[in-house]
Amino acid sequence: MKEPKEKKKGAEVAAGAGGEGLFASCSFSDLGLHPFLCQHLRDKMGFEFPTQIQAQAIPVVVSGRHVYPSRLVNAATGTGKTIVYLAPIVHLLQVYEPRVQRSDGTFALVLVPTRELCMQVHGVLQKLLHCFHWIVPGYIMGGENRAKEKARLRKGISILVATPGRLLDHLKNTSSFNYSNLRWIVFDEADRILELGFGKAVEEILDFLGSRQADHVRKQHMNTKSAKISRQNLLLSATLNDKVNHLANISLENPIMIGMDCKKDSAVPLKLSLGDAVSSASAVGGDLEGVGALSSQRTENYNLPSQLVQRYVKVSCGSRLVVLLSILRFVFERETSQKIVVFFSTCDAVDFHYSLLNKFKWSPNLQPEANQEQKFVSCRSFHLHGNMEHEDRRKAFHEFTSEKSALLLCTDVAARGLDFPKVRCIIQYDSPGEASEYVHRVGRTARLGEKGEALLFLQPVEIDYLHDLQHHGVSLKEYPLQNIIDSFSVHGQKHHNKKLISLETHPWVLFLQKTLETFISTESKLKKLANDAFCSWVRAYTAHRGELKRIFMVKKLHLGHVARSFGLKDQPSLVGRSHQIESKKRKRGQKKVISFKRRKPS
Ligand SMILES: Nc1ncnc2c1ncn2[C@@H]1O[C@H](COP(=O)(O)OP(=O)(O)OP(=O)(O)O)[C@@H](O)[C@H]1O
C-alpha cells in the first residue's frame, strides 16, 4: 500500500470542505486548559490543534457541568477521545490548592475493557503528567501482581486506569484503597463495558463507589466544602447507542455522553439494572473476546473515517485458508513495509494461523532446496489474544506497536481503542458479528486522517451480512480477488485462461490447498492446533445471537469444508460430548426429515 502524504496538521485540515475537517481551528488554550498543559500538548505530544470532538467536549468536561447535553457530535474511531477526558481531568487536578498528594487517594478512575487499552491509556496519561509530577498515575489490570498493585494503591494513585475485574477485586480486598475523593469515573469504550459481558462487575463497582464514597465523604468531610464533591461520569465510544444511554442513565449519576448523537429521548428509561440484563455472554480471562454485544433494537448509523476503503471478498469455506495466505503474500510482496491486522473469532484460530505462518516455508520455484526456502508470507508476525500469558500479551502489544512492518493475528481483544501507529490494512477473516464491532475493528486503521483499508471475508452463505452492515450506514465494495489468484503460478505456469473459472477449481487454489494439507499432516503440533481451532471455530459460530443467527447458521456450514479451511484433510470429531450429541441429533433430525419426505404421499 502506498504511504499516504504526510498527515496535514491542524488548521489545514480543519479548513476542509464545509469545515468538517478533523481538527478545530481553535487552540487548546481556547478550550480553557492550563497554559503549561497546552504547551505540553503542542511541544511534547505534537498536538497543534484540538480535534473536532476535543474542541466540542473538553469545555463540557472542564466546566464540570451536569446538564445532560442534548447533542454532541458522533466521534468516529481514532479522533482523539482519550485526550477528551484525560486533558480536562489533569487540568482540573493541577489547580487544586494545596496540591493533591498521594495520601488524598484516587480522584479519577478510567475503566477500559482490555489490558492492552489499560496500558495504552496509562501511557498517554504519563506523557500528560510530565509537567504535573505531583499528580500520580497508575494502573491495575488482570495479570499484574496484586501485591504490587496493593502497595501502589496504599501509597495513593491520583488518576487510576483499570479493567473492571481487577478493580472490583481491589475494591473488595484492598482496604487501603482510598477513593473518598473520587470525582470522575470514565467509561472508555463505554458500550463494551456497560454491555452484558461486564454488567455484573460494573454494577458491583458502582455500588462500592456510590455507597462507600458517600459514607466516607459524609463521615470525613461533614462540614467542609468537599462534602459536596460532585461526581462526573463520562462515557465515550464511537458506537454508543440508545440502549447504553438508558443503562448509563439508570446506573450512573448525571452521565455525560461523549461521542453520541444524543437526540432527546422521550422514551421512559428502562427499569433494568446492569446486572439484570446480563446475558449468557461472559468475559474471557478478564478480557472480553467475541462476547455478543447488545443488539440495539434500532439500527445505529455509524460514523466511519471517510478515507477508509472498505471491501469484502466472497470466498467459499474450503478455499478460505488459501485465499488468506495468498492475499497476505501478495500484499507484503507488493509493499514490504506495512502493518496489517487480521481478526479471528477465537484464540485457537489465532494460535493455529500464527504457527502456520511461522512454519510454512516453500521455495518460489517449488524445488524443495533448503537454502531456497522462505516463509510463505515474508514478514514479522505477532499474535494477541486473551488466553496468552500476561507477559507474552504485553510483549506482543508493545512490539507490534513499535514495528514499522509487521502482521498481527488477533481476536477482538485488540478490536477496541488500540492505537497501533501506521496500520494500513485490517483483514476480518472471521466476521465480527455486531456492526458496532465491525466499526471498532476497522477503526484500528485510517486513524485521524491516515489512509486505511479494510477487507471482510464472507462465505457465499454469509453474504446477507452486507445488508446488515448497510442498515448501519456501512457499505463495502467487492475486492478484486481474481487478479491476485491469477498472479500466482504453479510449476512456473500462470493461469492465463481468460474464461473465468471458479475459485475452487483454480490451479493455484488446488495446488496450495494440497500443499498446505500435506504440510500440516506432517507437523503433529500444527495438526493439533488445527484440530483445536476447527472445534473452537464451530463453537464460536454458534455464539452469534439475535438477528445475526439467520446469517451465520451452523447448519448451513459444510463441516468438511470448514476442516479444509484449517488445512485438515479429514473433519475432526467435534470435541466434547455436547457437540457429539448435538451433531448426532442434527443427523437424526435430517434422517427424520428425509424419511418423512419419503413417506409423505406424492
Ligand atoms: N489534537 C490532536 N492532534 C494530533 N493527534 C492527536 C490529537 N489528539 C489525539 N491524537 C492522536 O490521534 C490518535 C487517536 O487518538 P485516540 O486513540 O484517543 O482516538 P479514539 O477516538 O480514542 O479512538 P478509538 O475510538 O479507536 O478508541 C492517537 O495517535 C493520538 O495520539
XYZ file of C-alpha atoms and ligand atoms in Angstrom:
633
model
C 0.000 0.000 0.000
C 1.329 3.465 -0.815
C 2.448 5.554 2.106
C -0.077 8.412 2.434
C 1.062 12.013 2.047
C 2.325 13.349 5.371
C -0.699 13.921 7.570
C -1.730 17.577 7.470
C -1.816 19.167 10.864
C -4.486 21.258 12.397
C -5.878 24.240 10.598
C -5.196 22.987 7.046
C -7.376 20.012 7.708
C -9.856 21.973 9.789
C -10.495 24.182 6.778
C -11.558 21.105 4.843
C -14.668 21.374 2.677
C -17.614 22.505 4.783
C -15.305 22.993 7.785
C -15.984 19.410 8.816
C -12.231 18.704 8.872
C -10.592 16.582 11.536
C -9.213 19.480 13.544
C -10.836 22.543 15.024
C -9.429 25.939 14.127
C -9.252 26.998 17.786
C -6.358 26.205 20.110
C -6.242 24.078 23.228
C -5.953 27.252 25.331
C -9.255 28.416 23.817
C -10.765 25.356 25.466
C -9.823 26.606 28.911
C -6.857 24.300 29.532
C -3.848 25.407 31.620
C -1.072 27.095 29.560
C 1.514 24.519 30.709
C -0.769 21.740 29.569
C -1.429 23.407 26.217
C 2.272 23.923 25.655
C 2.968 20.311 26.617
C 0.277 19.011 24.237
C 1.826 21.050 21.444
C 5.567 20.722 22.094
C 5.875 17.269 23.654
C 2.925 15.412 22.117
C 2.815 17.195 18.755
C -0.829 18.186 19.064
C -1.028 21.541 17.248
C -4.799 21.862 17.349
C -7.622 20.030 19.096
C -9.652 17.572 17.045
C -13.313 18.348 16.487
C -14.519 16.109 19.311
C -11.875 17.550 21.638
C -12.943 21.115 20.847
C -16.584 20.215 21.464
C -16.203 18.035 24.529
C -13.240 19.354 26.548
C -15.079 22.560 27.629
C -18.022 20.400 28.754
C -15.770 18.287 30.957
C -13.773 21.287 32.210
C -16.970 23.065 33.204
C -17.952 20.074 35.319
C -21.473 20.775 34.094
C -24.007 18.127 34.946
C -26.571 19.209 32.469
C -27.225 16.257 30.197
C -26.065 17.682 26.875
C -28.776 17.233 24.314
C -26.402 16.774 21.430
C -22.723 16.000 20.917
C -21.114 15.027 17.646
C -20.541 11.390 16.950
C -16.849 10.725 17.358
C -15.505 8.163 14.922
C -12.681 5.869 15.913
C -9.260 7.496 16.008
C -10.488 11.037 16.613
C -8.749 11.667 19.931
C -11.322 10.701 22.575
C -8.582 9.724 25.071
C -7.413 13.336 25.347
C -11.051 14.431 25.613
C -11.180 13.067 29.131
C -7.558 12.980 30.285
C -6.665 16.595 29.486
C -9.576 18.196 31.434
C -9.043 15.891 34.420
C -5.318 16.764 34.552
C -6.197 20.446 34.103
C -8.732 20.424 36.970
C -6.476 18.429 39.301
C -3.434 20.655 38.822
C -5.339 23.744 40.053
C -6.105 22.162 43.454
C -4.702 24.193 46.331
C -2.955 22.767 48.265
C -1.641 20.471 45.565
C -3.104 16.989 45.514
C -0.984 14.431 47.318
C -0.742 10.668 47.110
C -2.388 10.437 50.522
C -5.540 12.027 49.042
C -6.064 8.809 47.127
C -7.802 8.463 43.768
C -9.621 11.405 42.189
C -10.268 9.911 38.753
C -10.979 6.370 37.668
C -10.771 5.332 33.994
C -12.431 1.995 33.201
C -11.361 0.225 29.995
C -12.374 -3.220 28.652
C -8.922 -4.725 27.988
C -5.412 -4.869 29.482
C -3.807 -3.510 26.314
C -6.068 -0.473 26.315
C -5.286 -0.036 30.022
C -1.553 0.104 29.254
C -2.121 2.439 26.304
C -4.276 4.963 28.210
C -1.811 4.868 31.112
C 0.981 5.652 28.653
C -0.850 8.731 27.344
C -1.570 9.812 30.929
C 2.098 9.529 31.902
C 3.042 11.789 28.986
C 0.396 14.340 30.006
C 1.630 14.393 33.605
C 5.247 15.160 32.726
C 4.653 18.780 33.723
C 2.493 17.950 36.741
C 4.748 15.475 38.558
C 2.787 15.682 41.824
C -0.254 14.068 40.204
C 0.411 10.302 40.287
C -0.866 7.991 37.506
C -1.277 4.249 37.910
C -2.998 1.213 36.526
C -4.434 -2.056 37.789
C -5.423 -4.884 35.492
C -5.714 -8.622 35.224
C -2.427 -10.478 35.041
C -0.482 -7.932 37.071
C 0.973 -8.673 40.510
C -1.788 -7.966 43.026
C 0.590 -7.341 45.941
C 2.449 -4.637 44.000
C -0.852 -3.082 42.994
C -1.972 -3.101 46.635
C 1.249 -1.331 47.646
C 0.759 1.322 44.979
C -2.877 1.819 45.961
C -1.880 2.096 49.610
C 0.584 4.890 48.743
C -2.121 6.538 46.636
C -2.797 6.878 42.897
C -4.376 10.177 41.807
C -5.595 9.014 38.372
C -6.194 5.256 38.092
C -6.726 3.303 34.857
C -8.278 -0.107 35.414
C -10.019 -3.108 33.902
C -13.332 -3.863 35.695
C -12.465 -7.312 37.033
C -9.261 -6.277 38.798
C -10.777 -3.026 40.055
C -13.607 -4.934 41.700
C -11.060 -7.300 43.244
C -9.247 -4.383 44.929
C -12.475 -2.661 45.956
C -13.367 -5.856 47.790
C -9.942 -6.787 49.157
C -7.716 -3.699 49.415
C -8.999 -1.689 52.354
C -6.194 0.869 51.939
C -7.581 1.799 48.501
C -8.725 5.384 49.171
C -11.332 6.729 46.744
C -13.118 9.068 49.129
C -12.168 11.993 46.870
C -13.314 10.281 43.682
C -14.620 12.961 41.345
C -14.621 11.307 37.898
C -15.465 7.861 36.609
C -14.666 7.480 32.906
C -16.010 4.565 30.871
C -13.807 4.403 27.767
C -15.412 2.113 25.153
C -18.491 2.513 27.331
C -20.837 0.356 25.244
C -18.404 -2.525 25.545
C -18.043 -2.103 29.298
C -21.671 -1.356 30.115
C -22.988 -4.143 27.943
C -23.691 -7.587 29.171
C -20.215 -9.029 29.453
C -19.221 -6.766 32.349
C -22.724 -5.916 33.542
C -22.483 -7.565 36.967
C -18.945 -6.309 37.643
C -19.817 -2.715 36.739
C -22.936 -2.850 38.884
C -20.907 -4.025 41.891
C -18.242 -1.382 41.215
C -20.867 1.382 41.147
C -22.349 0.052 44.366
C -18.949 0.226 46.044
C -18.077 3.662 44.685
C -21.521 5.082 45.178
C -22.230 3.845 48.726
C -18.726 3.761 50.244
C -17.856 7.109 48.645
C -20.958 8.713 50.164
C -20.295 7.171 53.605
C -16.641 8.200 53.537
C -17.484 11.701 52.389
C -20.210 12.110 54.953
C -18.009 10.909 57.821
C -14.740 12.581 56.878
C -15.859 15.833 55.334
C -19.100 16.558 57.126
C -18.595 20.315 57.496
C -16.140 21.035 54.744
C -16.554 22.223 51.171
C -15.520 18.818 49.949
C -18.666 17.276 51.406
C -20.294 18.394 48.192
C -17.775 16.602 45.947
C -19.832 16.363 42.772
C -19.175 13.273 40.719
C -18.905 13.422 36.927
C -19.310 10.225 34.932
C -18.025 10.274 31.361
C -18.960 7.686 28.759
C -17.082 7.550 25.484
C -17.176 5.333 22.442
C -17.506 5.526 18.686
C -20.599 3.313 18.977
C -22.695 4.498 21.912
C -26.328 3.680 21.347
C -29.656 4.430 22.968
C -29.721 1.191 24.923
C -26.363 2.043 26.506
C -27.703 5.530 27.034
C -30.590 4.145 29.088
C -28.374 1.765 31.019
C -25.970 4.604 31.792
C -28.784 6.933 32.838
C -30.085 4.391 35.294
C -26.769 3.249 36.660
C -24.785 6.454 36.743
C -25.377 9.852 38.311
C -25.597 12.585 35.683
C -23.655 10.797 32.947
C -22.158 12.936 30.259
C -22.246 11.150 26.932
C -19.305 11.934 24.696
C -19.289 10.581 21.171
C -23.013 10.205 20.980
C -25.548 11.882 18.757
C -27.976 12.058 21.660
C -31.276 13.115 20.283
C -33.782 13.950 23.026
C -35.061 10.573 24.005
C -38.680 10.697 25.047
C -38.672 7.015 25.965
C -39.026 6.380 29.690
C -35.682 4.975 30.942
C -35.779 1.200 31.195
C -36.153 -0.076 34.733
C -33.407 -2.648 34.462
C -30.117 -2.715 36.269
C -26.878 -3.539 34.516
C -26.756 -6.929 36.155
C -30.345 -7.906 35.316
C -29.579 -7.621 31.657
C -26.642 -9.998 31.926
C -26.854 -12.489 29.073
C -25.107 -15.800 28.564
C -22.196 -13.804 27.222
C -19.214 -13.850 29.552
C -15.850 -12.147 29.835
C -12.962 -14.432 28.945
C -9.820 -14.238 31.066
C -10.776 -10.852 32.423
C -10.996 -9.518 28.875
C -13.912 -9.588 26.531
C -13.432 -11.662 23.439
C -16.137 -12.385 20.947
C -18.803 -11.530 23.512
C -22.099 -10.948 21.815
C -22.761 -7.239 22.096
C -26.058 -5.600 22.902
C -28.195 -5.963 19.843
C -29.608 -2.484 19.718
C -33.257 -2.606 18.881
C -32.948 0.154 16.342
C -30.245 0.447 13.739
C -27.496 2.883 14.635
C -25.807 4.740 11.835
C -22.103 4.626 12.475
C -19.532 7.267 11.618
C -16.579 5.783 9.779
C -13.469 7.697 8.659
C -14.230 8.987 5.142
C -10.796 7.955 3.820
C -11.253 4.320 4.873
C -11.550 1.973 1.859
C -13.875 -0.887 2.817
C -14.129 -4.072 0.751
C -15.320 -7.649 1.059
C -14.150 -10.855 -0.540
C -16.619 -13.688 -1.166
C -14.799 -16.976 -0.589
C -16.231 -20.476 -0.241
C -15.405 -22.076 3.084
C -12.949 -24.649 1.746
C -10.837 -22.003 -0.031
C -10.569 -19.503 2.821
C -7.130 -20.518 4.030
C -5.565 -20.423 0.552
C -7.121 -17.040 -0.176
C -5.986 -15.544 3.146
C -2.381 -16.694 2.684
C -2.367 -15.644 -0.975
C -3.631 -12.131 -0.176
C -1.108 -11.732 2.654
C 1.759 -12.936 0.432
C 0.628 -10.695 -2.426
C 0.273 -7.602 -0.246
C 3.564 -7.999 1.621
C 5.418 -8.741 -1.638
C 3.997 -5.608 -3.225
C 4.787 -3.378 -0.250
C 7.295 -4.851 2.184
C 6.952 -2.100 4.768
C 3.449 -2.036 6.169
C 1.378 -3.159 9.108
C -1.645 -5.395 8.812
C -4.026 -6.698 11.487
C -6.016 -9.899 10.914
C -9.003 -10.608 13.182
C -10.115 -14.142 14.065
C -13.075 -15.243 16.147
C -11.186 -17.485 18.588
C -7.863 -17.756 20.430
C -7.250 -21.224 18.960
C -7.696 -19.893 15.419
C -5.121 -17.170 16.144
C -2.658 -19.742 17.509
C -3.096 -22.081 14.542
C -2.654 -19.411 11.860
C 0.242 -17.812 13.747
C 2.058 -21.139 13.960
C 1.305 -21.946 10.296
C 2.633 -18.593 9.060
C 5.845 -19.067 11.019
C 6.406 -22.696 9.999
C 5.103 -22.943 6.442
C 8.052 -22.368 4.106
C 8.456 -23.028 0.418
C 10.796 -22.203 -2.451
C 9.290 -19.945 -5.137
C 10.277 -22.315 -7.953
C 8.757 -25.088 -5.866
C 12.009 -27.046 -5.729
C 12.436 -28.013 -2.078
C 16.025 -26.781 -1.884
C 16.510 -25.967 1.785
C 18.575 -22.842 1.121
C 15.927 -21.525 -1.216
C 13.092 -21.998 1.257
C 11.486 -18.891 2.679
C 8.425 -18.119 4.763
C 5.358 -18.115 2.533
C 4.403 -14.714 3.964
C 7.665 -12.850 4.422
C 7.079 -10.544 7.357
C 7.425 -10.484 11.101
C 4.195 -11.728 12.668
C 2.736 -11.390 16.157
C -0.267 -12.871 17.863
C -2.514 -11.420 20.596
C -5.464 -12.909 22.484
C -6.814 -13.275 25.990
C -5.590 -16.830 26.623
C -1.931 -15.832 26.290
C 0.391 -15.438 29.238
C 0.279 -11.879 30.503
C 3.908 -11.142 29.671
C 3.512 -12.562 26.165
C 0.493 -10.303 25.613
C 2.364 -7.252 26.862
C 5.382 -8.082 24.672
C 3.303 -8.675 21.547
C 1.345 -5.450 22.099
C 4.432 -3.271 22.574
C 6.495 -4.891 19.827
C 3.749 -4.734 17.196
C 3.139 -1.102 18.184
C 6.772 -0.197 17.585
C 7.409 -2.290 14.454
C 7.423 -0.471 11.089
C 6.327 -3.540 9.157
C 4.549 -6.476 10.729
C 1.461 -8.673 10.803
C -0.735 -9.037 13.889
C -3.099 -12.007 14.215
C -5.603 -11.356 16.999
C -9.053 -11.766 18.478
C -11.376 -8.918 19.457
C -9.155 -8.249 22.472
C -7.450 -5.855 20.029
C -10.645 -4.598 18.408
C -11.226 -1.563 20.568
C -9.298 1.580 21.313
C -5.823 0.316 20.496
C -3.833 2.949 18.668
C -1.295 0.970 16.635
C 0.617 3.538 14.543
C 0.644 3.142 10.759
C -1.673 0.166 10.440
C -2.605 0.229 6.760
C -4.986 -2.692 6.460
C -7.467 -4.574 8.618
C -8.489 -8.059 7.464
C -11.523 -9.599 9.151
C -11.030 -13.279 8.358
C -13.925 -14.127 10.685
C -16.926 -11.804 10.798
C -17.287 -9.610 13.903
C -20.991 -10.194 14.384
C -22.472 -6.917 15.593
C -21.935 -3.972 13.250
C -20.530 -1.994 16.205
C -17.658 -4.463 16.464
C -17.094 -4.162 12.695
C -16.737 -0.390 13.195
C -14.213 -0.772 16.006
C -12.129 -3.403 14.228
C -11.745 -1.316 11.049
C -11.127 1.679 13.314
C -7.648 0.325 14.028
C -6.675 1.860 10.698
C -7.467 5.154 8.943
C -6.965 6.987 12.233
C -7.023 10.760 12.321
C -6.771 11.344 8.600
C -4.394 8.469 7.794
C -5.253 6.242 4.853
C -6.537 2.752 5.570
C -8.144 -0.307 4.015
C -10.475 -2.896 5.455
C -11.207 -6.320 3.988
C -14.005 -8.583 5.209
C -14.077 -12.315 4.352
C -17.570 -13.644 3.709
C -18.699 -17.091 2.631
C -21.431 -17.121 -0.050
C -23.942 -18.230 2.626
C -22.998 -15.202 4.756
C -23.373 -12.538 2.068
C -26.528 -11.158 3.727
C -24.227 -9.675 6.349
C -23.509 -6.911 3.839
C -27.165 -5.850 4.128
C -26.938 -5.864 7.903
C -23.940 -3.526 7.656
C -25.780 -1.345 5.153
C -28.556 -0.862 7.712
C -25.870 0.770 9.861
C -24.632 3.025 7.086
C -21.657 0.815 6.240
C -21.188 -0.202 2.596
C -18.414 -2.319 1.097
C -17.187 -2.911 -2.451
C -16.003 -6.274 -3.805
C -12.260 -6.971 -3.630
C -10.558 -7.883 -6.960
C -9.563 -11.382 -5.829
C -9.270 -12.986 -9.285
C -6.265 -10.840 -10.324
C -4.420 -11.820 -7.158
C -5.075 -15.534 -7.508
C -4.136 -15.401 -11.221
C -0.846 -13.707 -10.317
C 0.444 -16.931 -8.714
C 1.999 -19.617 -10.894
C 2.055 -23.384 -10.437
C 5.251 -25.032 -11.681
C 6.042 -21.786 -13.448
C 2.684 -21.738 -15.223
C 0.264 -18.894 -14.572
C -3.425 -19.297 -15.210
C -3.982 -17.375 -18.453
C -7.306 -18.766 -19.429
C -9.435 -15.662 -19.851
C -12.500 -17.774 -19.216
C -13.331 -17.186 -15.586
C -13.048 -20.427 -13.638
C -14.435 -20.907 -10.177
C -12.095 -20.257 -7.288
C -12.401 -23.831 -6.091
C -11.103 -25.232 -9.386
C -8.346 -22.641 -9.907
C -4.979 -24.428 -10.384
C -3.282 -22.225 -7.807
C -6.003 -22.784 -5.198
C -5.965 -26.543 -5.731
C -2.165 -26.632 -5.610
C -1.715 -24.520 -2.478
C -4.533 -26.255 -0.604
C -2.956 -29.646 -1.290
C 0.488 -28.345 -0.277
C -0.881 -26.924 2.973
C -2.804 -30.098 3.851
C 0.280 -32.232 3.209
C 2.456 -29.896 5.272
C 0.036 -29.738 8.203
C -0.471 -33.515 8.207
C 3.287 -33.952 8.741
C 3.506 -31.437 11.620
C 1.849 -33.056 14.656
C 1.804 -29.886 16.800
C 0.384 -27.837 13.950
C -2.201 -30.515 13.227
C -3.275 -30.430 16.893
C -3.608 -26.639 16.702
C -5.669 -27.049 13.529
C -7.982 -29.550 15.228
C -8.452 -27.307 18.252
C -9.026 -24.299 16.020
C -11.623 -26.211 13.978
C -13.603 -27.146 17.118
C -13.477 -23.701 18.735
C -14.346 -22.028 15.425
C -17.533 -24.109 15.098
C -18.394 -23.370 18.737
C -17.851 -19.636 18.196
C -20.011 -19.764 15.078
C -22.942 -20.975 17.171
C -22.445 -17.990 19.514
C -23.833 -15.469 17.026
C -27.016 -14.077 18.534
C -30.145 -12.171 17.692
C -30.893 -11.461 14.067
C -27.336 -12.406 13.060
C -28.145 -16.048 13.747
C -30.045 -16.253 10.495
C -26.950 -15.113 8.613
C -24.307 -17.159 10.448
C -26.075 -20.506 10.715
C -24.046 -23.576 11.688
C -26.431 -25.854 9.842
C -25.584 -24.036 6.614
C -21.924 -24.995 7.108
C -20.292 -27.984 5.428
C -18.038 -29.158 8.262
C -15.760 -30.961 5.842
C -15.110 -27.638 4.092
C -14.617 -25.961 7.473
C -11.947 -28.583 8.183
C -10.272 -27.747 4.857
C -10.121 -24.088 5.909
C -7.834 -25.280 8.709
C -5.751 -27.354 6.302
C -7.254 -30.630 7.561
C -7.915 -33.455 5.121
C -10.413 -35.053 7.485
C -13.035 -33.446 9.656
C -12.113 -33.841 13.324
C -14.776 -35.102 15.661
C -16.137 -32.055 17.434
C -14.595 -32.273 20.875
C -16.863 -32.755 23.882
C -19.979 -34.886 24.399
C -22.250 -31.891 23.905
C -21.042 -31.449 20.338
C -21.186 -35.152 19.548
C -24.712 -35.304 20.992
C -25.617 -32.177 19.051
C -24.290 -33.470 15.763
C -25.995 -36.883 16.292
C -29.269 -35.026 16.998
C -28.807 -32.992 13.847
C -28.106 -36.091 11.761
C -31.142 -37.858 13.301
C -33.209 -34.777 12.546
C -32.014 -34.745 8.957
C -32.783 -38.519 8.588
C -36.280 -37.937 10.046
C -36.905 -35.135 7.531
C -35.719 -37.361 4.679
C -37.770 -40.370 5.866
C -40.790 -38.071 6.398
C -40.412 -36.796 2.855
C -40.290 -40.383 1.545
C -43.439 -41.325 3.485
C -45.363 -38.219 2.511
C -47.972 -39.030 -0.192
C -46.753 -37.638 -3.506
N -5.242 17.008 18.879
C -4.530 16.031 18.291
N -3.658 16.306 17.299
C -2.967 15.312 16.698
N -3.064 13.995 17.027
C -3.928 13.684 18.016
C -4.701 14.655 18.694
N -5.462 14.025 19.636
C -5.182 12.698 19.535
N -4.250 12.499 18.579
C -3.728 11.184 18.136
O -4.795 10.551 17.423
C -4.722 9.120 17.595
C -6.090 8.593 18.042
O -6.359 9.055 19.355
P -7.269 8.142 20.330
O -6.660 6.787 20.446
O -7.529 8.918 21.567
O -8.590 8.027 19.458
P -10.011 7.438 19.908
O -11.045 8.378 19.400
O -9.990 7.133 21.358
O -10.030 6.096 19.058
P -10.918 4.763 19.369
O -12.353 5.124 19.116
O -10.357 3.768 18.417
O -10.641 4.436 20.797
C -3.630 8.880 18.622
O -2.442 8.503 17.926
C -3.409 10.245 19.265
O -2.061 10.404 19.687
